[in-house]
CSV table of C-alpha atoms in Angstrom, one decimal:
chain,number,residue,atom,x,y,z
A,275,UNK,CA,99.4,111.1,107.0
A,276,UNK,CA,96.6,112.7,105.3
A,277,UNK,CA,93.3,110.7,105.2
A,278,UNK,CA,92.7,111.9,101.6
A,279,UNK,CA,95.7,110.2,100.3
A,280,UNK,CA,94.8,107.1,101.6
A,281,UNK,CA,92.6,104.7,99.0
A,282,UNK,CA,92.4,101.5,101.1
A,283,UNK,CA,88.6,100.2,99.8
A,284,UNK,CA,87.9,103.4,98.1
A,285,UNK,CA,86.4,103.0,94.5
A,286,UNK,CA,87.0,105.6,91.8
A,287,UNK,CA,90.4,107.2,90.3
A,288,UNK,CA,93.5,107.5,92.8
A,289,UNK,CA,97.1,108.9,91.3
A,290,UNK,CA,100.1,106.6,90.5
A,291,UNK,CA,103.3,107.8,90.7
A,292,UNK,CA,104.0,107.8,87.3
A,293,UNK,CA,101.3,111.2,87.6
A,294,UNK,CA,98.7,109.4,85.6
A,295,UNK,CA,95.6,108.1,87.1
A,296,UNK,CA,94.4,104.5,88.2
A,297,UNK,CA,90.5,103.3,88.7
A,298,UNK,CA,90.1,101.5,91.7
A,299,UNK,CA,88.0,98.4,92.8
A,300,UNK,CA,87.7,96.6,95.6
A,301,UNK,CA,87.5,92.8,95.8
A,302,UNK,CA,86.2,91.1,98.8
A,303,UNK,CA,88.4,87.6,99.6
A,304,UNK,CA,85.9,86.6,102.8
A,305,UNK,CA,86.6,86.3,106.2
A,306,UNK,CA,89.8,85.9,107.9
A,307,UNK,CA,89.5,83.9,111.9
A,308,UNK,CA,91.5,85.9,114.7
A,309,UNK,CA,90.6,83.7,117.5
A,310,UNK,CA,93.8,85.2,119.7
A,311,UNK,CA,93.7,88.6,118.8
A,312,UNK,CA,97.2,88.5,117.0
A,313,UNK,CA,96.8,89.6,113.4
A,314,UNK,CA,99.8,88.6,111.5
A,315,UNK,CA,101.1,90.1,108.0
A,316,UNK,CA,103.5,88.5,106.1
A,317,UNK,CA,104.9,87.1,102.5
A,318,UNK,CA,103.3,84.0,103.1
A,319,UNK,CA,105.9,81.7,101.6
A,320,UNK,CA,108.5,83.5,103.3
A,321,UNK,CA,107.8,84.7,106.5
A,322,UNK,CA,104.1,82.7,108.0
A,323,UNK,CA,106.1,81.3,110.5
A,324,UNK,CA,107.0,84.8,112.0
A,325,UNK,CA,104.6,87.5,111.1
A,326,UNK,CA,104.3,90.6,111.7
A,327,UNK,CA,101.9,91.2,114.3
A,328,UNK,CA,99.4,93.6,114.8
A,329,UNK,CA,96.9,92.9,118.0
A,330,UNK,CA,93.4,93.4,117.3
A,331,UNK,CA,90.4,92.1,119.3
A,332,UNK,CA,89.7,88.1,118.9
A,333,UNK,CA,87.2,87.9,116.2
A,334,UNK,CA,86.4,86.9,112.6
A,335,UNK,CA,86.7,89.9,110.4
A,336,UNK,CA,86.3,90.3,106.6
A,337,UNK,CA,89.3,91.1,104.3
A,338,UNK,CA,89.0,93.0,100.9
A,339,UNK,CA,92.0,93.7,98.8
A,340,UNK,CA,92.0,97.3,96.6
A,341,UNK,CA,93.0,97.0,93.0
A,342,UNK,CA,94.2,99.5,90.9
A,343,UNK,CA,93.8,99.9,86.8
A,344,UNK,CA,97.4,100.9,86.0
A,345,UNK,CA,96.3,100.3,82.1
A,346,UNK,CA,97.2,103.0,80.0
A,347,UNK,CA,93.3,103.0,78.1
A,348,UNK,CA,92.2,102.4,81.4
A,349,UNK,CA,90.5,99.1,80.3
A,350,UNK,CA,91.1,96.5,82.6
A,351,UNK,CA,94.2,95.1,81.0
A,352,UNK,CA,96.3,95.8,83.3
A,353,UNK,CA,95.9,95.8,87.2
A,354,UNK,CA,98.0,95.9,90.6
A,355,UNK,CA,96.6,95.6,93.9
A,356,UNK,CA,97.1,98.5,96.0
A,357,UNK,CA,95.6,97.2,99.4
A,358,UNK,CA,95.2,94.0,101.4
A,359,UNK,CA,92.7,95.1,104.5
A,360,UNK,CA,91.8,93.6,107.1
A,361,UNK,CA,88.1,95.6,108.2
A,362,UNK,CA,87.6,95.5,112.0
A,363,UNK,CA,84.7,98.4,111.8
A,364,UNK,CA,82.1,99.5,109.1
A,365,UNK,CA,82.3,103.1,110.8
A,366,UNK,CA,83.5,106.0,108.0
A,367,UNK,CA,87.5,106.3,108.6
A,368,UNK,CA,88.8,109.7,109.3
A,369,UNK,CA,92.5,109.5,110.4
A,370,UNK,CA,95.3,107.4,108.9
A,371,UNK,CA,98.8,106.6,110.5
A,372,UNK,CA,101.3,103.9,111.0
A,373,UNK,CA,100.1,100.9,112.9
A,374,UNK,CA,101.6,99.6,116.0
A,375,UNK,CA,104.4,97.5,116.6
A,376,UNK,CA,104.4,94.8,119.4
A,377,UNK,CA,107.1,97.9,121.0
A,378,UNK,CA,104.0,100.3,120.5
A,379,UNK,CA,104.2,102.5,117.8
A,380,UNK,CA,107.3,103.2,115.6
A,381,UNK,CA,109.4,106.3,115.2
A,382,UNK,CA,108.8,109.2,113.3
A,383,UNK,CA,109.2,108.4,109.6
A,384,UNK,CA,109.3,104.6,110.3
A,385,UNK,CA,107.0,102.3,109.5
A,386,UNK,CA,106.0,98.9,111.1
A,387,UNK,CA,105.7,96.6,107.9
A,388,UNK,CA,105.6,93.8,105.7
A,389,UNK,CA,109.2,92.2,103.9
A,390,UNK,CA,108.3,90.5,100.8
A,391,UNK,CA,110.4,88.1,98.6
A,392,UNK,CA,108.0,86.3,96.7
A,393,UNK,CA,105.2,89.0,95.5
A,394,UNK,CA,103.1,87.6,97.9
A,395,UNK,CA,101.2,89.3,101.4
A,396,UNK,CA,98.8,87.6,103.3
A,397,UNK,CA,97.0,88.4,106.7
A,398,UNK,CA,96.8,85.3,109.6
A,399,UNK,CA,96.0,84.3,112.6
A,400,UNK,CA,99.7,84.4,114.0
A,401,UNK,CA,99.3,82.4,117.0
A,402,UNK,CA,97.2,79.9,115.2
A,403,UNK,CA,100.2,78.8,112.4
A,404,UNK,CA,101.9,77.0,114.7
A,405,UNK,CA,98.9,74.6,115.7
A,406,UNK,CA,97.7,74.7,111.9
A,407,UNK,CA,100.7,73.9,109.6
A,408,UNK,CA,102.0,70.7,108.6
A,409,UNK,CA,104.2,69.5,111.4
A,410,UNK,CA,107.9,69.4,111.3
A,411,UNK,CA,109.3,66.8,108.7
A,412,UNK,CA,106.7,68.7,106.4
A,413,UNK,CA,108.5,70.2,103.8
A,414,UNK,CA,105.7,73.2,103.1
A,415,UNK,CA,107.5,73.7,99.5
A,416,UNK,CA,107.4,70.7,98.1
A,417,UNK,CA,104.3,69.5,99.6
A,418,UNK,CA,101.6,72.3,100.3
A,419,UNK,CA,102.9,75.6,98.4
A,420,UNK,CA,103.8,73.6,95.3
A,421,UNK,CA,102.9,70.0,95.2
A,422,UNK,CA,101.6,70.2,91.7
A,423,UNK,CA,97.5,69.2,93.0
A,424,UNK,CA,94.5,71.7,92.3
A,425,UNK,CA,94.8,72.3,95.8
A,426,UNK,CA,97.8,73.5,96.3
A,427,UNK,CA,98.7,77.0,97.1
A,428,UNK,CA,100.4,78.4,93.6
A,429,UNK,CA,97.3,76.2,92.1
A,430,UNK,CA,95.1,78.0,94.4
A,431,UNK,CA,96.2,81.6,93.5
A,432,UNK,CA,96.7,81.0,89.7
A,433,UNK,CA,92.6,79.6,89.3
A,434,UNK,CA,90.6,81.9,88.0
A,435,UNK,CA,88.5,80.7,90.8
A,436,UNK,CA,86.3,80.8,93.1
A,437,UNK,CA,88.5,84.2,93.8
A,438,UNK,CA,90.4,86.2,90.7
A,439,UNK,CA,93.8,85.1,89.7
A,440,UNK,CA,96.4,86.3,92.2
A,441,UNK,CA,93.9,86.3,95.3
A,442,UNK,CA,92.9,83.3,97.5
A,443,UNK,CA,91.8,82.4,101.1
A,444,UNK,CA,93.0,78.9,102.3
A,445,UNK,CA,92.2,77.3,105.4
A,446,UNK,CA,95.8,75.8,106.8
A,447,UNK,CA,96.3,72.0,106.5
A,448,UNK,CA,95.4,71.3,110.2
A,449,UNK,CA,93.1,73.7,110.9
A,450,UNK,CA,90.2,72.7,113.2
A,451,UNK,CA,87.9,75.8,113.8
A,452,UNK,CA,88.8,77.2,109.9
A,453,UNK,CA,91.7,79.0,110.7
A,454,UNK,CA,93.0,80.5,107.4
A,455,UNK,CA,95.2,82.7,105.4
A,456,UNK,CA,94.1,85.5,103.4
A,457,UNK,CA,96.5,85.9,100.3
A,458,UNK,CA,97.3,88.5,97.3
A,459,UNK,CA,99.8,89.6,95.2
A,460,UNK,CA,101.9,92.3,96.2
A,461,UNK,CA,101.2,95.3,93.7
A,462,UNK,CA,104.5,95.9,91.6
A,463,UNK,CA,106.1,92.6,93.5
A,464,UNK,CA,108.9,92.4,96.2
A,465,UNK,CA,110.0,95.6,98.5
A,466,UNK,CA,108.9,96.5,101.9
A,467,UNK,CA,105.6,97.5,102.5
A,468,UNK,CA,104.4,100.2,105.5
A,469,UNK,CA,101.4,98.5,107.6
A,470,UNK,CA,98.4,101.1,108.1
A,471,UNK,CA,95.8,101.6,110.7
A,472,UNK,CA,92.7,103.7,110.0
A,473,UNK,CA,90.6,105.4,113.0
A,474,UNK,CA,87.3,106.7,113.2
A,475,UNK,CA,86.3,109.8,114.5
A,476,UNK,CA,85.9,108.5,117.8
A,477,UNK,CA,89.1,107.2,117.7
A,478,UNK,CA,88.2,103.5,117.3
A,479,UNK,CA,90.4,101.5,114.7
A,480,UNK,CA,88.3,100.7,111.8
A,481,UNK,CA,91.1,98.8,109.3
A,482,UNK,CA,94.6,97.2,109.1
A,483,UNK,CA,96.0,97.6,105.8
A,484,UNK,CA,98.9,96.3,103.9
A,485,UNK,CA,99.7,99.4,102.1
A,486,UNK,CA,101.4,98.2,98.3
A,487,UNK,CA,102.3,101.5,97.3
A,488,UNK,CA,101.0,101.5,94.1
A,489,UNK,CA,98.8,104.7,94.8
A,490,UNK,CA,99.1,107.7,96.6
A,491,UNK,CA,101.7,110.2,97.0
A,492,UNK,CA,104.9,108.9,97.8
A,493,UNK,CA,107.4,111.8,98.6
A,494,UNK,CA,109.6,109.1,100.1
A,495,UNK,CA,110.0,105.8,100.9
A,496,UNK,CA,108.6,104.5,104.1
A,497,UNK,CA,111.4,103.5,106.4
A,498,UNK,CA,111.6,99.9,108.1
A,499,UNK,CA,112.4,100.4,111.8
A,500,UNK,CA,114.2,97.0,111.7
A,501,UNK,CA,116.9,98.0,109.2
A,502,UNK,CA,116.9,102.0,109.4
A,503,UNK,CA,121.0,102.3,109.6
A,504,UNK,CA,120.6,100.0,106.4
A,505,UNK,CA,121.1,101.5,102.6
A,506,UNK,CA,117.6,101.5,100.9
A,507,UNK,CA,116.6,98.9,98.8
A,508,UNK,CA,116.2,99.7,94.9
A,509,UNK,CA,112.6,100.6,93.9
A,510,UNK,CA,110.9,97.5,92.6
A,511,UNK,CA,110.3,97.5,88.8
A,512,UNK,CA,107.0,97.4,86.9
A,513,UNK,CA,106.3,94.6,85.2
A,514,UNK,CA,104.0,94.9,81.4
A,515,UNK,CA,102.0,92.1,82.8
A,516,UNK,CA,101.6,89.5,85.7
A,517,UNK,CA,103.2,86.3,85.7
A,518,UNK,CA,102.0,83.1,87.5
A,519,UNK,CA,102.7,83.0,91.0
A,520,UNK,CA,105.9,79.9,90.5
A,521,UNK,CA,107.2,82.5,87.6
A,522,UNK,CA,108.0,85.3,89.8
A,523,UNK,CA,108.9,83.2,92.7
A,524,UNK,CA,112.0,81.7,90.4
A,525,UNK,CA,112.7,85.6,88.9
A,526,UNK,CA,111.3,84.5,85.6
C-alpha cells in the first residue's frame, strides 16, 4: 500500500470512488484507556464481546475519526467517516500496510478486519469488557444500548453532543479506572472493513486505523482471512442521508 493513498487524519480533498472529490476533516473523540495492551475493534453492538484485537503497548492514547464531505456542492450536507484511529505516536507516518493479526500478520491480499452489522465500529480495551459490562442476566439491548434514558448508547450517539451526531466515547457501566469505548459510524454502513497500521520512518507504529473505505483507491476489495473460500459480500449501498443509529439498526 502506498502511503499517499492513505487519508487516515489527513485534512484537505481525497478521491471517492465515484471519481469525484471529498474534503476531509478530522474530529478528535478523546482518549481511549488500554491498560493491557489489547486494542480491540469491533461493531460495538455486535461483536464487543470478541473483538478484534490488535496489541499495542498499555497506555491511554487519543482517538480521532476522519470525515469525508461526500456532498455534491461540497457544502457540508453530506458526510461519511472514512477513518476511526486510534494514534499511538505524533511522529509523521511514512509506510502503510495491513495490521497484524493475533497469528501475526495476514496473507497477501488479506486483510485483518472489522465485521459490521449495525453501521457501527468502535475501538476498546478488549481485555477490559469482560470486567466492565453489565454482568450476565444483563440484557445489554434492552437495558444499556437502548433503554430509552439520555444515557443510553443510541441516545448517546444521536446527541448533537458533547461529540457530533454519530460519534461518542462512553465509559462501560462498571468501569473503575474509565475504561471506555470509542464509537462512530461506519462510513456507507455495514460490510467488512481492512484494519491499518501506519509506521514511521524508523519503523515505529504510529496509528491503528479502521479503514471505512469511503476514500482512496479501491482496485478491489480487501479480503477477510476468516472467510477467503467465501463468495464476496455485495458492495454496501450509499445512502442520500444518515439515519439515527435505531433506524439503520432495524434496516429502516
Amino acid at each position: 500500500m502506498d502511503i499517499a493513498d492513505h487519508y487516515a487524519l489527513k485534512t484537505g480533498s481525497a478521491p471517492l470512488a465515484s471519481g469525484s472529490f471529498a474534503a476531509l476533516t478530522v474530529q478528535s473523540l478523546g482518549i481511549l484507556r488500554i491498560p493491557s495492551g489489547q486494542l480491540g475493534a469491533c461493531d460495538p453492538f455486535i461483536d464487543l464481546e470478541q473483538p478484534a484485537v490488535v496489541h499495542i503497548p498499555p497506555g491511554d492514547y487519543p482517538v480521532r475519526v476522519t470525515i469525508a464531505d461526500v456532498s455534491e456542492d461540497q457544502d457540508g450536507s453530506h458526510t461519511r467517516e472514512a477513518y476511526l484511529s486510534v494514534i499511538l505516536s505524533d511522529a509523521e507516518p511514512a509506510t502503510v500496510g495491513p495490521a497484524p493479526g493475533p497469528g501475526g500478520p495476514s496473507d497477501e491480499g488479506a486483510f485483518f478486519g472489522v465485521g459490521v452489522d449495525a453501521g457501527t465500529v468502535a475501538f476498546v480495551d478488549a481485555d477490559s469488557v469482560a470486567r466492565c459490562m453489565p454482568a450476565g442476566g444483563t440484557d445489554w439491548y434492552e437495558d444499556l444500548y437502548d433503554s430509552g434514558e439520555p444515557d443510553s448508547w443510541f441516545s448517546v450517539m444521536d446527541a448533537d453532543a458533547p461529540l457530533p451526531a454519530g460519534l461518542a466515547n462512553i465509559v462501560m457501566p462498571r468501569a473503575t479506572a474509565g475504561e471506555n469505548v470509542v464509537l462512530a459510524h461506519s462510513g456507507w454502513g455495514d460490510g467488512f472493513y481492512p484494519l491499518l497500521q501506519t509506521r514511521a520512518a524508523d519503523g515505529h507504529v504510529t496509528g491503528i486505523h479502521i479503514d471505512l473505505r469511503v476514500v482512496g483507491k479501491f482496485d478491489e476489495d480487501p479480503a477477510d482471512p476468516t472467510t477467503a473460500n467465501e463468495p464476496p459480500a455485495p458492495e454496501p449501498t450509499p445512502q442520500p442521508q444518515k439515519k439515527s443509529w435505531f433506524a439503520r439498526l432495524l434496516g429502516r
